[in-house]
Short mmCIF file of C-alpha atoms in Angstrom, two decimals:
data_model
loop_
_atom_site.label_atom_id
_atom_site.label_comp_id
_atom_site.label_asym_id
_atom_site.label_seq_id
_atom_site.Cartn_x
_atom_site.Cartn_y
_atom_site.Cartn_z
CA MET A 1163 105.92 106.51 81.80
CA GLY A 1164 107.64 103.36 82.91
CA GLU A 1165 109.33 104.97 85.89
CA GLY A 1166 107.97 104.76 89.42
CA ALA A 1167 106.37 107.95 90.69
CA GLU A 1168 109.40 108.71 92.83
CA LYS A 1169 111.56 108.90 89.68
CA ILE A 1170 109.28 111.31 87.84
CA THR A 1171 110.65 114.83 87.67
CA PHE A 1172 109.51 118.02 85.99
CA PRO A 1173 112.45 117.94 83.55
CA LEU A 1174 111.59 114.35 82.59
CA VAL A 1175 107.90 115.18 82.05
CA ALA A 1176 108.81 118.34 80.13
CA GLU A 1177 111.17 116.42 77.86
CA ARG A 1178 108.53 113.81 77.05
CA ALA A 1179 105.84 116.45 76.55
CA GLY A 1180 108.11 118.60 74.39
CA VAL A 1181 107.79 121.67 76.61
CA ASN A 1182 110.11 123.75 78.73
CA PRO A 1183 110.24 122.64 82.41
CA THR A 1184 109.43 126.23 83.39
CA THR A 1185 105.97 125.72 81.91
CA LEU A 1186 105.35 122.90 84.37
CA TYR A 1187 106.81 124.75 87.36
CA ARG A 1188 104.46 127.68 86.69
CA ARG A 1189 101.35 125.48 86.67
CA TRP A 1190 102.11 122.92 89.40
CA ASP A 1191 103.96 123.41 92.65
CA SER A 1192 105.12 119.79 92.79
CA VAL A 1193 105.33 116.61 90.75
CA HIS A 1194 102.78 115.17 93.17
CA ALA A 1195 100.30 117.92 92.21
CA LEU A 1196 100.92 117.23 88.52
CA LEU A 1197 100.41 113.47 88.95
CA GLU A 1198 97.26 114.02 90.96
CA GLU A 1199 95.78 116.27 88.30
CA VAL A 1200 96.61 113.74 85.60
CA ALA A 1201 95.10 110.94 87.67
CA VAL A 1202 91.95 112.94 88.39
CA ALA A 1203 91.57 113.71 84.70
CA ALA A 1204 92.12 110.04 83.87
CA LEU A 1205 89.81 108.70 86.58
CA THR A 1206 86.92 111.14 86.23
CA ARG A 1207 85.45 113.10 83.37
CA ASP A 1208 84.16 116.67 83.42
CA GLY A 1209 80.41 116.66 83.23
CA GLU A 1210 80.26 112.99 84.20
CA SER A 1211 77.24 112.28 86.36
CA ALA A 1212 75.88 109.16 87.96
CA PRO A 1213 73.12 107.26 86.12
CA ASP A 1214 69.50 108.32 86.64
CA THR A 1215 67.35 105.23 86.06
CA GLY A 1216 64.57 106.00 88.51
CA SER A 1217 65.75 103.39 91.03
CA LEU A 1218 68.41 103.79 93.70
CA GLN A 1219 69.53 100.19 93.36
CA GLN A 1220 69.82 100.45 89.59
CA ASP A 1221 71.53 103.87 89.76
CA LEU A 1222 74.14 102.63 92.23
CA THR A 1223 74.65 99.35 90.38
CA GLU A 1224 75.16 101.00 87.00
CA TRP A 1225 77.39 103.69 88.51
CA ALA A 1226 79.54 101.16 90.39
CA GLN A 1227 79.87 99.04 87.26
CA VAL A 1228 80.83 102.05 85.11
CA ILE A 1229 83.50 103.04 87.64
CA ALA A 1230 84.73 99.45 87.95
CA ARG A 1231 84.94 99.02 84.19
CA ASP A 1232 86.76 102.33 83.81
CA ILE A 1233 89.33 102.04 86.60
CA THR A 1234 90.23 98.45 85.71
CA ARG A 1235 91.34 99.49 82.23
CA PRO A 1236 95.13 99.06 82.25
CA HIS A 1237 96.04 102.71 81.66
CA ARG A 1238 93.50 103.91 84.25
CA ALA A 1239 94.81 101.45 86.83
CA ARG A 1240 98.35 102.71 86.17
CA TYR A 1241 97.25 106.33 86.74
CA LEU A 1242 95.52 105.37 89.97
CA ARG A 1243 98.52 103.44 91.25
CA ALA A 1244 100.87 106.29 90.25
CA MET A 1245 98.76 108.80 92.15
CA VAL A 1246 98.72 106.62 95.24
CA SER A 1247 102.44 105.92 95.06
CA ALA A 1248 103.21 109.63 94.69
CA ARG A 1249 101.57 110.40 98.02
CA THR A 1250 104.08 110.62 100.82
CA GLU A 1251 101.82 112.24 103.42
CA THR A 1252 98.20 112.05 104.47
CA VAL A 1253 96.08 114.56 102.56
CA ALA A 1254 93.06 116.51 103.75
CA SER A 1255 91.08 115.77 100.60
CA CYS A 1256 91.37 114.01 97.28
CA PRO A 1257 89.88 115.43 94.08
CA VAL A 1258 88.84 111.96 92.87
CA THR A 1259 86.99 111.35 96.14
CA GLU A 1260 85.38 114.78 95.97
CA LYS A 1261 84.11 114.08 92.46
CA ARG A 1262 82.69 110.74 93.58
CA ARG A 1263 81.12 112.46 96.64
CA GLU A 1264 79.32 114.90 94.32
CA GLN A 1265 78.03 112.03 92.20
CA ALA A 1266 76.89 110.00 95.23
CA SER A 1267 75.10 113.09 96.54
CA GLU A 1268 73.24 113.37 93.22
CA VAL A 1269 72.12 109.74 93.43
CA VAL A 1270 71.02 110.03 97.07
CA SER A 1271 69.20 113.31 96.48
CA ARG A 1272 67.22 111.88 93.55
CA ALA A 1273 66.37 108.73 95.49
CA ARG A 1274 65.15 110.73 98.49
CA GLU A 1275 62.99 112.87 96.20
CA ARG A 1276 61.39 109.62 94.99
CA GLY A 1277 60.80 108.59 98.61
CA GLU A 1278 63.34 105.76 98.64
CA LYS A 1279 65.28 104.80 101.75
CA THR A 1280 68.93 105.64 101.18
CA PRO A 1281 72.27 104.93 102.73
CA SER A 1282 74.30 108.05 103.50
CA VAL A 1283 76.79 109.49 101.05
CA PRO A 1284 79.71 108.48 103.33
CA GLN A 1285 78.34 104.93 103.44
CA ILE A 1286 78.26 104.81 99.64
CA LEU A 1287 81.80 106.14 99.42
CA ASP A 1288 83.11 103.79 102.13
CA HIS A 1289 81.25 100.64 101.10
CA VAL A 1290 80.96 100.88 97.31
CA ILE A 1291 83.46 103.34 95.85
CA ALA A 1292 86.44 102.85 98.20
CA PRO A 1293 86.46 99.05 97.83
CA LEU A 1294 86.49 99.38 94.04
CA TYR A 1295 89.54 101.65 94.16
CA HIS A 1296 91.18 99.50 96.86
CA HIS A 1297 90.88 96.41 94.71
CA VAL A 1298 92.38 98.17 91.70
CA VAL A 1299 95.28 99.68 93.68
CA PHE A 1300 96.18 96.24 95.05
CA ALA A 1301 95.51 94.43 91.75
CA LEU A 1302 92.65 92.40 93.22
CA PRO A 1303 89.81 91.26 90.95
CA VAL A 1304 86.98 93.67 90.18
CA ASP A 1305 84.04 92.61 88.06
CA ARG A 1306 80.34 93.35 87.57
CA GLU A 1307 79.25 90.90 90.26
CA TYR A 1308 81.65 92.40 92.80
CA ALA A 1309 80.19 95.85 92.08
CA ARG A 1310 76.64 94.46 92.42
CA ARG A 1311 77.51 92.86 95.77
CA LEU A 1312 78.92 96.12 97.11
CA VAL A 1313 75.69 97.90 96.15
CA ARG A 1314 73.54 95.21 97.78
CA ASP A 1315 75.60 95.52 100.96
CA VAL A 1316 75.29 99.31 101.15
CA LEU A 1317 71.56 99.22 100.39
CA ALA A 1318 71.13 96.98 103.43
CA MET A 1319 72.41 99.96 105.44
CA ALA A 1320 69.67 102.28 104.14
CA GLY A 1321 67.58 103.69 106.88
#
């Protein structure tokens, strides 16, 4: 859709999807909820889990690079920006963040089982994942080296 998020309406979406607007109203209580679900589906995949290489550094590096590669794809970046622009109020939680929290928890749990020192899940979200999304939202560069640097920085926090 070429329109800004504020111009997206259920009738417009229904027309483009070839369905009755009532179908949309029954499933979503707002256009914001619809956009968020689309963005979550675009930015995460069911069954997607973080890499399991046997090394925390390698797991985090591969995971960060997979996310970076995915969210920098033009249509993914548009979904992310649309979701952000549709938000008019602070939210208590974000499904994309919750999915990433689950994945970070998997990585940390496996690393702890191997006896590795780990940063906390919030540190991983705040110092690896959030900067990746921030850069994409603001059209700043994101590449493999940037993802590697974020991982190195968060691993320095491991205690």
